[in-house]
JSON list of C-alpha atoms in Angstrom, two decimals:
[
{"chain": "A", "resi": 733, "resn": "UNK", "atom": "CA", "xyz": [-102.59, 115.03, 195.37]},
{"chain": "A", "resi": 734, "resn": "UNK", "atom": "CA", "xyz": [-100.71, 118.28, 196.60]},
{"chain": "A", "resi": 735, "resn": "UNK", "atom": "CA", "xyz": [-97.22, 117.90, 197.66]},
{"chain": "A", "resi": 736, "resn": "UNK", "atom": "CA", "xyz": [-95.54, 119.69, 200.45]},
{"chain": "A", "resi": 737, "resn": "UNK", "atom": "CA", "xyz": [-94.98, 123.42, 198.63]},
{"chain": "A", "resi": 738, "resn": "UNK", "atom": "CA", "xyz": [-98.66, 123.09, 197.16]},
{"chain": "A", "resi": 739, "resn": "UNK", "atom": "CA", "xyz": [-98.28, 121.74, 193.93]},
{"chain": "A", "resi": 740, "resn": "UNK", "atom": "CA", "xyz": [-99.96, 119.12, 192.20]},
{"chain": "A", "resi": 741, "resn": "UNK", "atom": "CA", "xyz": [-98.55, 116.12, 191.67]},
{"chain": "A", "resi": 742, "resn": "UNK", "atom": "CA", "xyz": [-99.20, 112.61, 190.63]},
{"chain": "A", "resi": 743, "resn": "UNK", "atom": "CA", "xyz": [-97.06, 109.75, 188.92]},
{"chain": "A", "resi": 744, "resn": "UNK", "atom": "CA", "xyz": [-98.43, 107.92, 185.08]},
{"chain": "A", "resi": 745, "resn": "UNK", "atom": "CA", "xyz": [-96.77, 105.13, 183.57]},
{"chain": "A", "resi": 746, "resn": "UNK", "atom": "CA", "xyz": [-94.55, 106.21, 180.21]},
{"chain": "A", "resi": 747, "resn": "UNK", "atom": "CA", "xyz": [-96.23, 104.25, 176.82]},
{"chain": "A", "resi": 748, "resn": "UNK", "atom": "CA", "xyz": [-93.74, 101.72, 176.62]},
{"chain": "A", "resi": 749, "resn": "UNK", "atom": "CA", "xyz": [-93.92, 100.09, 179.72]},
{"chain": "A", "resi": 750, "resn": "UNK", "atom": "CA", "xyz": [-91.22, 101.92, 181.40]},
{"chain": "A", "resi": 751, "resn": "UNK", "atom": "CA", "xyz": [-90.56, 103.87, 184.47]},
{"chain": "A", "resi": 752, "resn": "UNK", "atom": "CA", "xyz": [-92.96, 106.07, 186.08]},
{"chain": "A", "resi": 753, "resn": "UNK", "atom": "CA", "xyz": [-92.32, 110.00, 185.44]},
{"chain": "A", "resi": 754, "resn": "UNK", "atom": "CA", "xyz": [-94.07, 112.83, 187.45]},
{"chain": "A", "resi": 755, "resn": "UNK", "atom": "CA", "xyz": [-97.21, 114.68, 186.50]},
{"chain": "A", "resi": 756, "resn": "UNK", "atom": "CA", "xyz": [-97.23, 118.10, 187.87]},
{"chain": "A", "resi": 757, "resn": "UNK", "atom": "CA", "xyz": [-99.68, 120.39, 187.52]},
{"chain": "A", "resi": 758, "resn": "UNK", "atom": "CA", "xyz": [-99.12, 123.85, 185.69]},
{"chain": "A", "resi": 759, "resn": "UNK", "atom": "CA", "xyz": [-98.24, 126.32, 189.11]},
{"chain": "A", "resi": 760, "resn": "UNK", "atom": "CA", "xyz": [-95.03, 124.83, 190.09]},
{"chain": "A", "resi": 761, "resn": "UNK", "atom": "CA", "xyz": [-94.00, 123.12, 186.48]},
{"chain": "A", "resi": 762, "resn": "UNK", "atom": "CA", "xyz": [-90.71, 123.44, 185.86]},
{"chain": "A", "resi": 763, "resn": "UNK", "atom": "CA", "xyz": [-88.87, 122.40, 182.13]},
{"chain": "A", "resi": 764, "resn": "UNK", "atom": "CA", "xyz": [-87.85, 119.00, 183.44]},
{"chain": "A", "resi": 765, "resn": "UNK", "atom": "CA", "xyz": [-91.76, 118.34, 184.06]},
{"chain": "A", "resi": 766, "resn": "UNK", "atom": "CA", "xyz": [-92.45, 119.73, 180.55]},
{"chain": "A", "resi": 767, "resn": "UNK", "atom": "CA", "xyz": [-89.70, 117.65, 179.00]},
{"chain": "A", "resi": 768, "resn": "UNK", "atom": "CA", "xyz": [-90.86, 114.78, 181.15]},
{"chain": "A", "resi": 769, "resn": "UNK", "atom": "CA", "xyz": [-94.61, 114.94, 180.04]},
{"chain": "A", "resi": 770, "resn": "UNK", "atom": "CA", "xyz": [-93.61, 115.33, 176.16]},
{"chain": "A", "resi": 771, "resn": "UNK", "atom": "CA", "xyz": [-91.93, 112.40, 176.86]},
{"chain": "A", "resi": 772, "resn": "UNK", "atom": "CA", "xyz": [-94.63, 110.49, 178.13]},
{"chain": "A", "resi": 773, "resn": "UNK", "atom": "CA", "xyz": [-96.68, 111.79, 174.95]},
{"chain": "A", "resi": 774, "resn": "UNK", "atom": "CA", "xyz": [-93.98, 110.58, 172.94]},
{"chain": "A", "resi": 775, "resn": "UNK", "atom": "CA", "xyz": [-94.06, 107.27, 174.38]},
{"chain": "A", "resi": 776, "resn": "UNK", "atom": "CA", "xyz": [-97.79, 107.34, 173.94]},
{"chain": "A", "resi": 777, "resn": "UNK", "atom": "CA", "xyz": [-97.96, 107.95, 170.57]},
{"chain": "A", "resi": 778, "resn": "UNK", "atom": "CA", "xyz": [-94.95, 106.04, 169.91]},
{"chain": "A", "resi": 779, "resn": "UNK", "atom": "CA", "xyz": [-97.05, 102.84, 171.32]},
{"chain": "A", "resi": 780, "resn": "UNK", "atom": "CA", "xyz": [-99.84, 103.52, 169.15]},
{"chain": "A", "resi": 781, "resn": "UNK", "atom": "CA", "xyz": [-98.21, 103.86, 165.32]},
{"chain": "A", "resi": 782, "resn": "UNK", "atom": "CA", "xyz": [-96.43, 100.36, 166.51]},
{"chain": "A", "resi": 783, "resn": "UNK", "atom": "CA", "xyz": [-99.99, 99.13, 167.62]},
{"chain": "A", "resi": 784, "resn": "UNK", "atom": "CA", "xyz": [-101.39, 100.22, 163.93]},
{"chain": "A", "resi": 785, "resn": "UNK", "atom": "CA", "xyz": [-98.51, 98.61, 162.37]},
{"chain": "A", "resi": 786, "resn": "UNK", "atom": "CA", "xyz": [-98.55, 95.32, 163.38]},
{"chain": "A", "resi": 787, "resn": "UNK", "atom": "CA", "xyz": [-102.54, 95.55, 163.43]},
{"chain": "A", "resi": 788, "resn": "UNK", "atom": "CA", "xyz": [-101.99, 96.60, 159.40]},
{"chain": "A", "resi": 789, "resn": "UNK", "atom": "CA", "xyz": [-99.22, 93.60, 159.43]},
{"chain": "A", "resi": 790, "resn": "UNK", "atom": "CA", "xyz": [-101.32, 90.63, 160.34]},
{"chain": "A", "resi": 791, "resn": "UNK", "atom": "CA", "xyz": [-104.18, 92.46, 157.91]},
{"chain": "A", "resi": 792, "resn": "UNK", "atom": "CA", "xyz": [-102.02, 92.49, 155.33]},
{"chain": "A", "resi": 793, "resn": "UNK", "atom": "CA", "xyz": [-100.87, 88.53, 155.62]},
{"chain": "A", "resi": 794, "resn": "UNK", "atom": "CA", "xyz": [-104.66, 87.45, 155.98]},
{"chain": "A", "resi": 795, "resn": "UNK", "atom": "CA", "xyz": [-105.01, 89.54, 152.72]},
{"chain": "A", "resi": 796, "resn": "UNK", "atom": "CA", "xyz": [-102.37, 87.76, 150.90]},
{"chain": "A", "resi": 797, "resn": "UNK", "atom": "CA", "xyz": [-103.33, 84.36, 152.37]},
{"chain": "A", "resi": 798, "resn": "UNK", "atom": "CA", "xyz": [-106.68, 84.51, 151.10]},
{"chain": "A", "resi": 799, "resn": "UNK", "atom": "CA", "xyz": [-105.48, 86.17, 147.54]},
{"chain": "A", "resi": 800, "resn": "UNK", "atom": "CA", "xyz": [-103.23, 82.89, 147.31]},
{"chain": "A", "resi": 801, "resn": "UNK", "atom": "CA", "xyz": [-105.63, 80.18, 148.70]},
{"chain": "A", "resi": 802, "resn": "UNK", "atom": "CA", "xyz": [-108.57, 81.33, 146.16]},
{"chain": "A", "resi": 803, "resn": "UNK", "atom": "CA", "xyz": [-108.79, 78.71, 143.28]},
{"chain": "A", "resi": 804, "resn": "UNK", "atom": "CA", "xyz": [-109.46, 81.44, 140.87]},
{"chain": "A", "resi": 805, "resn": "UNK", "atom": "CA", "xyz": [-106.92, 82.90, 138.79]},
{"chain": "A", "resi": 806, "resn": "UNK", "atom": "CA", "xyz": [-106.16, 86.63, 140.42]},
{"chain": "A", "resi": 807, "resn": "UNK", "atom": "CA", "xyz": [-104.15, 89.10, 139.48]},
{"chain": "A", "resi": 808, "resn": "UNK", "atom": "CA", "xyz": [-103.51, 92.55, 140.78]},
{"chain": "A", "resi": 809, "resn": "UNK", "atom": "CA", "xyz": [-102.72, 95.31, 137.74]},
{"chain": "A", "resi": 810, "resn": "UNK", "atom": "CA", "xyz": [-101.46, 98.86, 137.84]},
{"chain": "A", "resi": 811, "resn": "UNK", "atom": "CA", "xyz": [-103.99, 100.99, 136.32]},
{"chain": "A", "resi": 812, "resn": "UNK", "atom": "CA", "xyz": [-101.55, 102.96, 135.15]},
{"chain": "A", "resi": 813, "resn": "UNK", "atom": "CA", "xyz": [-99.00, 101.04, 133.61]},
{"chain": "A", "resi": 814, "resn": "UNK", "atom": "CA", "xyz": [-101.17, 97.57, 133.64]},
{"chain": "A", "resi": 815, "resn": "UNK", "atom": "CA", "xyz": [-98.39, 95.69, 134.66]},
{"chain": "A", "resi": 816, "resn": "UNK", "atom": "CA", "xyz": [-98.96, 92.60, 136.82]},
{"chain": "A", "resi": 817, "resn": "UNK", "atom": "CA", "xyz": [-98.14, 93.76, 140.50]},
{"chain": "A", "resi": 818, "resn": "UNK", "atom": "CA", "xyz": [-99.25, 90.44, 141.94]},
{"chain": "A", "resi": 819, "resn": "UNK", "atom": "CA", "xyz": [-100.58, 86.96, 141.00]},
{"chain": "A", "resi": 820, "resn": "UNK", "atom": "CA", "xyz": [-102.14, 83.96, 142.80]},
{"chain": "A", "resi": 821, "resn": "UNK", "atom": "CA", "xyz": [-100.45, 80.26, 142.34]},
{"chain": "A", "resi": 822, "resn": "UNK", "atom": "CA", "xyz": [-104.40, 79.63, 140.00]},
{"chain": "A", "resi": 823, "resn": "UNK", "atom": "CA", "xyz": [-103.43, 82.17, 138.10]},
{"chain": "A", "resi": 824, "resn": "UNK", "atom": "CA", "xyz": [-99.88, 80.69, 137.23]},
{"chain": "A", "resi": 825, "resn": "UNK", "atom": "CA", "xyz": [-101.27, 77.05, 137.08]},
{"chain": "A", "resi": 826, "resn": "UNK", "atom": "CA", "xyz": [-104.12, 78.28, 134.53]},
{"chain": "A", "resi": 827, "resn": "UNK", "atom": "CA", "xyz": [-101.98, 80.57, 132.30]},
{"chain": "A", "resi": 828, "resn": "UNK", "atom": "CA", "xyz": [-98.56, 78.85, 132.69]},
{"chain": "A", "resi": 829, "resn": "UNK", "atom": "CA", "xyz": [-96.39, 81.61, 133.08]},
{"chain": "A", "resi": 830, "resn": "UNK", "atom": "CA", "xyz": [-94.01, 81.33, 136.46]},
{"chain": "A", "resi": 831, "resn": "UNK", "atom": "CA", "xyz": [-94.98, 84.06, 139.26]},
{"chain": "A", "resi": 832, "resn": "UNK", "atom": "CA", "xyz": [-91.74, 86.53, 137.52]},
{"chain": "A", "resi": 833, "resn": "UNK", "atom": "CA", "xyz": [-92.99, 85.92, 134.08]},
{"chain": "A", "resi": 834, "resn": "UNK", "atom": "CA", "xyz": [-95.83, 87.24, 135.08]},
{"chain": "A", "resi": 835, "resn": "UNK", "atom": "CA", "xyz": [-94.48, 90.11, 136.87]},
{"chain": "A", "resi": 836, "resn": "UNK", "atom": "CA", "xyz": [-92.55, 91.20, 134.04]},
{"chain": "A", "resi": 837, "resn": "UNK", "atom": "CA", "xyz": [-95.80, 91.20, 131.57]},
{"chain": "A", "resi": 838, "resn": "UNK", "atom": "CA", "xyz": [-98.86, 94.03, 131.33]},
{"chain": "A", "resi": 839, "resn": "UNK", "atom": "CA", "xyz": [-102.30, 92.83, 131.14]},
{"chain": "A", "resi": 840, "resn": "UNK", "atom": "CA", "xyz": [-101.73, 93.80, 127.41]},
{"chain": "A", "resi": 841, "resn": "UNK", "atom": "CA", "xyz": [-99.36, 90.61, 127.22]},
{"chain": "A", "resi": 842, "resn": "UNK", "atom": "CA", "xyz": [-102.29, 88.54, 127.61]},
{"chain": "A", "resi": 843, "resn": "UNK", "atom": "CA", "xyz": [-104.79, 89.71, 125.10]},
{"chain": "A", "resi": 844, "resn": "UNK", "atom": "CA", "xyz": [-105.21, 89.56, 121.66]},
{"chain": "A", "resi": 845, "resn": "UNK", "atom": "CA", "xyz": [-103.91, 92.71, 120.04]},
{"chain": "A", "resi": 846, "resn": "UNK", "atom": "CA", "xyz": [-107.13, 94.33, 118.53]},
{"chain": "A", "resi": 847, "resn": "UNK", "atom": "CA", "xyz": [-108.52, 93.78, 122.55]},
{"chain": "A", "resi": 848, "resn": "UNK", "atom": "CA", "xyz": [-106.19, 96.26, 124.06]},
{"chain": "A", "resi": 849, "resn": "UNK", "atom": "CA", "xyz": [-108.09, 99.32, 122.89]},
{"chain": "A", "resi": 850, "resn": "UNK", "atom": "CA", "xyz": [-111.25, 98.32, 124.68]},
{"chain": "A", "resi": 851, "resn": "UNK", "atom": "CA", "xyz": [-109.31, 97.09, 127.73]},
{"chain": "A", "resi": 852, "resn": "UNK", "atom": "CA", "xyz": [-107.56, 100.44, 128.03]},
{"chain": "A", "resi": 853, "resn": "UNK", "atom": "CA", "xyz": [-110.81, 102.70, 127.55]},
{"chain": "A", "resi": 854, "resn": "UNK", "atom": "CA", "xyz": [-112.19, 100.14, 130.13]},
{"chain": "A", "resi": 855, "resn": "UNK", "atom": "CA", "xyz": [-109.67, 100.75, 133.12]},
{"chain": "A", "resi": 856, "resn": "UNK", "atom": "CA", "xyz": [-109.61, 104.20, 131.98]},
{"chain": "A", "resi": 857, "resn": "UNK", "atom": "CA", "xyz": [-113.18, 104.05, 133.04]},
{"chain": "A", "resi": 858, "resn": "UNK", "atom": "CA", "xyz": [-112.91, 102.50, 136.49]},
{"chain": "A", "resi": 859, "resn": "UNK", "atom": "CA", "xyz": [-114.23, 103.53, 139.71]},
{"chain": "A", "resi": 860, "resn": "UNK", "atom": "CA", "xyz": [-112.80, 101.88, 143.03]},
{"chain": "A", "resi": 861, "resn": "UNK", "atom": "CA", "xyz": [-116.23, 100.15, 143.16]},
{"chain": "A", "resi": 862, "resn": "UNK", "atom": "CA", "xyz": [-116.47, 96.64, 142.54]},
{"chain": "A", "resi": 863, "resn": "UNK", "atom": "CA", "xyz": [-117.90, 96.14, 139.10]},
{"chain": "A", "resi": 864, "resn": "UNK", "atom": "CA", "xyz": [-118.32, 93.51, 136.55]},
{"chain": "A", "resi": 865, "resn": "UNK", "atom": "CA", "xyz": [-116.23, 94.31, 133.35]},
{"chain": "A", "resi": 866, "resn": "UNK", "atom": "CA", "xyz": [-117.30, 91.31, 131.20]},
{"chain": "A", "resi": 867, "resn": "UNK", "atom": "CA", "xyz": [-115.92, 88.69, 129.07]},
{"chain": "A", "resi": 868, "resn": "UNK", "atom": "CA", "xyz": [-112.87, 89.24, 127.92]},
{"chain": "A", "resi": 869, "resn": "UNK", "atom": "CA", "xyz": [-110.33, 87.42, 125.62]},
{"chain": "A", "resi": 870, "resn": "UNK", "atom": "CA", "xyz": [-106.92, 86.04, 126.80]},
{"chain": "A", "resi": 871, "resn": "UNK", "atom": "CA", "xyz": [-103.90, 83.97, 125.81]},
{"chain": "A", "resi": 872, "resn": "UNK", "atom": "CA", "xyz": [-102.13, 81.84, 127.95]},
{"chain": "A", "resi": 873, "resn": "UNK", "atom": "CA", "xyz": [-98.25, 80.75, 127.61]},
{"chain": "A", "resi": 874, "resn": "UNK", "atom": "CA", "xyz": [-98.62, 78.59, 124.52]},
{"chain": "A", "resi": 875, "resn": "UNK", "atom": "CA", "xyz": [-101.18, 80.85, 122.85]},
{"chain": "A", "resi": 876, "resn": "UNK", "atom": "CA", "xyz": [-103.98, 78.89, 123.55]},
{"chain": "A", "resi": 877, "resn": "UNK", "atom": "CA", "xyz": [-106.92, 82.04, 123.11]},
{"chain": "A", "resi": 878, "resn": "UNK", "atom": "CA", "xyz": [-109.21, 81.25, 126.33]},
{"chain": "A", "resi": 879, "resn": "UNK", "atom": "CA", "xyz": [-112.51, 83.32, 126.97]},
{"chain": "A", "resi": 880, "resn": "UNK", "atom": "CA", "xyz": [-112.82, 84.31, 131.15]},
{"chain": "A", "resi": 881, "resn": "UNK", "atom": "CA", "xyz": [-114.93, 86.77, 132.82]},
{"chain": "A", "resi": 882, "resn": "UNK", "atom": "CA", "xyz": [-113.48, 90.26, 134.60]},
{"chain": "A", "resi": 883, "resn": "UNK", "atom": "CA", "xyz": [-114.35, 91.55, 137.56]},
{"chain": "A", "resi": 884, "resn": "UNK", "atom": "CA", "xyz": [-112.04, 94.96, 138.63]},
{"chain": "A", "resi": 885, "resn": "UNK", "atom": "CA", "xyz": [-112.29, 96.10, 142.57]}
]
């Protein structure tokens, strides 16, 4: 609505809930409206990275809370390095090594020696798709030699 000298002006809320700050249109804008509206923008955006973060937060928990609550042994391995990066309380149970054993061990701790060729060449080969990668041998803590199905995602 114009104001008494013909500019436009109106009043917005600022992104976190605080005060209200002028709008004024672009013939009578001064720096303190400019300043003012970056604020607001600031505010804004400010709002929204916080509103992704705890949106990625609670994601992230449901994530984990279904990793640990499936009753198959998971693990989560650096492609690069193949070391263990996570590990499920099945996985620990089945193989007997605590949670920081495990995180202290590659994939390559876990299979027989002449396997570790093929298992390289294999997440060599990987694709972020879902895909079966077979049966594969593995040893748990006592060196028990156990047969199990892969699947990489």
């Amino acid at each position: 609505m114009p104001s008494a000298d013909g500019r436009l002006a109106g009043r917005f809320r600022r992104g976190g809930g605080g005060a209200e700050a002028p709008a004024v249109g672009t013939e009578g804008q001064s720096a303190g409206d400019e300043v003012s509206r970056l604020a607001y923008a600031f505010d804004a955006m400010q709002a929204r990275i916080h509103q992704a973060l705890d949106a990625s937060a609670v994601s992230e928990t449901l994530y984990r809370s279904l990793f640990e609550a499936v009753p198959t042994p998971l693990y989560l391995v650096d492609t690069e390095t193949l070391r263990f990066l996570a590990v499920n309380t099945a996985a620990v149970e089945h193989y007997g090594y605590t949670r920081d054993e495990f995180l202290a061990m590659t994939l390559r701790d876990i299979r027989p020696p002449d396997d570790v060729p093929r298992l390289e060449s294999t997440v060599a080969s990987m694709t972020d798709q879902p895909a079966p990668q077979g049966t594969w041998r593995h040893f748990l803590k006592d060196r028990t030699r156990i047969t199990g199905d892969s699947v990489s995602h």
